[in-house]
Short mmCIF file of C-alpha atoms in Angstrom, two decimals:
data_model
loop_
_atom_site.label_atom_id
_atom_site.label_comp_id
_atom_site.label_asym_id
_atom_site.label_seq_id
_atom_site.Cartn_x
_atom_site.Cartn_y
_atom_site.Cartn_z
CA UNK A 1334 -136.58 -218.74 -51.77
CA UNK A 1335 -138.52 -219.41 -54.49
CA UNK A 1336 -139.54 -222.29 -55.55
CA UNK A 1337 -136.98 -223.82 -58.55
CA UNK A 1338 -138.82 -227.74 -58.52
CA UNK A 1339 -140.97 -226.87 -61.66
CA UNK A 1340 -143.89 -229.62 -61.41
CA UNK A 1341 -144.29 -227.65 -58.17
CA UNK A 1342 -144.82 -224.01 -59.26
CA UNK A 1343 -147.51 -225.46 -62.05
CA UNK A 1344 -148.89 -227.64 -59.51
CA UNK A 1345 -152.41 -226.57 -58.92
CA UNK A 1346 -152.10 -227.31 -54.39
CA UNK A 1347 -155.67 -228.37 -52.64
CA UNK A 1348 -157.79 -227.72 -55.54
CA UNK A 1349 -159.77 -229.66 -55.13
CA UNK A 1350 -161.04 -227.85 -52.06
CA UNK A 1351 -160.89 -224.95 -54.32
CA UNK A 1352 -163.39 -226.04 -56.58
CA UNK A 1353 -165.70 -226.81 -53.77
CA UNK A 1354 -168.01 -224.31 -52.24
CA UNK A 1355 -167.77 -226.99 -48.56
CA UNK A 1356 -164.23 -225.50 -47.54
CA UNK A 1357 -163.84 -221.24 -47.68
CA UNK A 1358 -160.72 -220.61 -49.49
CA UNK A 1359 -159.75 -218.30 -47.15
CA UNK A 1360 -158.75 -220.99 -44.63
CA UNK A 1361 -156.88 -223.53 -47.51
CA UNK A 1362 -155.18 -220.79 -48.81
CA UNK A 1363 -153.56 -220.79 -45.69
CA UNK A 1364 -153.39 -224.99 -46.19
CA UNK A 1365 -151.80 -223.74 -49.65
CA UNK A 1366 -149.11 -222.19 -48.19
CA UNK A 1367 -148.45 -224.76 -45.01
CA UNK A 1368 -147.13 -227.16 -48.77
CA UNK A 1369 -145.44 -223.97 -50.23
CA UNK A 1370 -143.71 -223.95 -47.26
CA UNK A 1371 -142.72 -227.36 -46.70
CA UNK A 1372 -141.83 -227.36 -50.20
CA UNK A 1373 -138.94 -224.40 -49.38
CA UNK A 1374 -137.55 -226.11 -46.85
CA UNK A 1375 -137.24 -229.04 -48.93
CA UNK A 1376 -135.27 -227.44 -51.78
CA UNK A 1377 -133.39 -224.86 -48.39
CA UNK A 1378 -132.22 -228.57 -46.72
CA UNK A 1379 -133.13 -231.79 -48.72
CA UNK A 1380 -133.67 -234.74 -46.42
CA UNK A 1381 -130.77 -236.92 -46.62
CA UNK A 1382 -133.91 -239.53 -46.42
CA UNK A 1383 -137.39 -240.02 -46.27
CA UNK A 1384 -137.03 -240.25 -42.46
CA UNK A 1385 -136.08 -236.74 -42.27
CA UNK A 1386 -138.25 -236.26 -45.12
CA UNK A 1387 -141.17 -236.98 -43.12
CA UNK A 1388 -140.18 -234.98 -39.80
CA UNK A 1389 -141.12 -232.15 -42.57
CA UNK A 1390 -143.56 -233.56 -44.27
CA UNK A 1391 -144.90 -234.49 -39.76
CA UNK A 1392 -144.23 -231.14 -38.94
CA UNK A 1393 -145.82 -229.90 -41.98
CA UNK A 1394 -149.25 -231.76 -41.27
CA UNK A 1395 -149.44 -231.08 -37.29
CA UNK A 1396 -149.63 -227.05 -39.03
CA UNK A 1397 -152.58 -228.91 -40.69
CA UNK A 1398 -153.94 -230.34 -37.64
CA UNK A 1399 -153.64 -226.23 -35.87
CA UNK A 1400 -156.10 -225.34 -39.02
CA UNK A 1401 -158.83 -226.91 -38.32
CA UNK A 1402 -160.32 -224.86 -35.45
CA UNK A 1403 -159.36 -222.44 -38.50
CA UNK A 1404 -162.60 -224.66 -40.78
CA UNK A 1405 -164.81 -225.05 -38.43
CA UNK A 1406 -164.90 -221.43 -37.90
CA UNK A 1407 -165.51 -221.25 -41.40
CA UNK A 1408 -168.70 -223.86 -40.70
CA UNK A 1409 -165.92 -226.00 -42.86
CA UNK A 1410 -164.10 -229.64 -41.63
CA UNK A 1411 -161.18 -231.36 -42.48
CA UNK A 1412 -163.46 -234.70 -43.88
CA UNK A 1413 -162.82 -237.41 -46.42
CA UNK A 1414 -162.48 -235.13 -49.21
CA UNK A 1415 -159.48 -232.63 -47.78
CA UNK A 1416 -158.07 -235.22 -45.97
CA UNK A 1417 -158.32 -237.71 -49.34
CA UNK A 1418 -156.52 -233.96 -51.27
CA UNK A 1419 -154.34 -233.08 -48.48
CA UNK A 1420 -152.93 -236.46 -48.25
CA UNK A 1421 -152.53 -236.69 -52.07
CA UNK A 1422 -150.28 -233.64 -51.32
CA UNK A 1423 -147.76 -234.60 -49.52
CA UNK A 1424 -147.38 -236.77 -52.44
CA UNK A 1425 -147.30 -235.27 -54.85
CA UNK A 1426 -144.92 -233.43 -52.49
CA UNK A 1427 -142.76 -236.28 -52.30
CA UNK A 1428 -142.76 -237.72 -55.60
CA UNK A 1429 -141.91 -233.97 -56.98
CA UNK A 1430 -138.31 -234.32 -54.68
CA UNK A 1431 -137.44 -237.80 -56.14
CA UNK A 1432 -138.43 -240.27 -52.23
CA UNK A 1433 -140.97 -242.22 -55.12
CA UNK A 1434 -140.33 -244.62 -51.98
CA UNK A 1435 -141.98 -242.84 -49.61
CA UNK A 1436 -144.61 -244.88 -47.86
CA UNK A 1437 -148.55 -241.78 -47.64
CA UNK A 1438 -149.18 -243.27 -44.65
CA UNK A 1439 -145.83 -241.89 -43.21
CA UNK A 1440 -146.23 -239.06 -44.71
CA UNK A 1441 -148.62 -238.08 -42.45
CA UNK A 1442 -148.43 -239.76 -39.34
CA UNK A 1443 -149.77 -236.82 -36.70
CA UNK A 1444 -152.50 -236.41 -38.95
CA UNK A 1445 -155.66 -235.87 -36.31
CA UNK A 1446 -158.36 -235.63 -39.33
#
């Protein structure tokens, strides 16, 4: 399902990670896919409230948890810069879909990074 939210379609997800050679692009690409899939899920079945949004974002966060091994295998890791960049994009997604009162920490509460 193509994403219809204009804010999302023009957004450069994980831009800071792409700009830093420490983060391998093929792994960052996988993170971008996680975020775009989250957007697709939100559009396909819009969450009725924050609790429903948090369920979706926390599931996507768990996908990032699994991606940590990919970063490590490529000689990288989800460290401070990456954590901030990923968290900002989760916040962007929440806002882009009208959840401006979402708690940034709750969006990624299941993170292990």
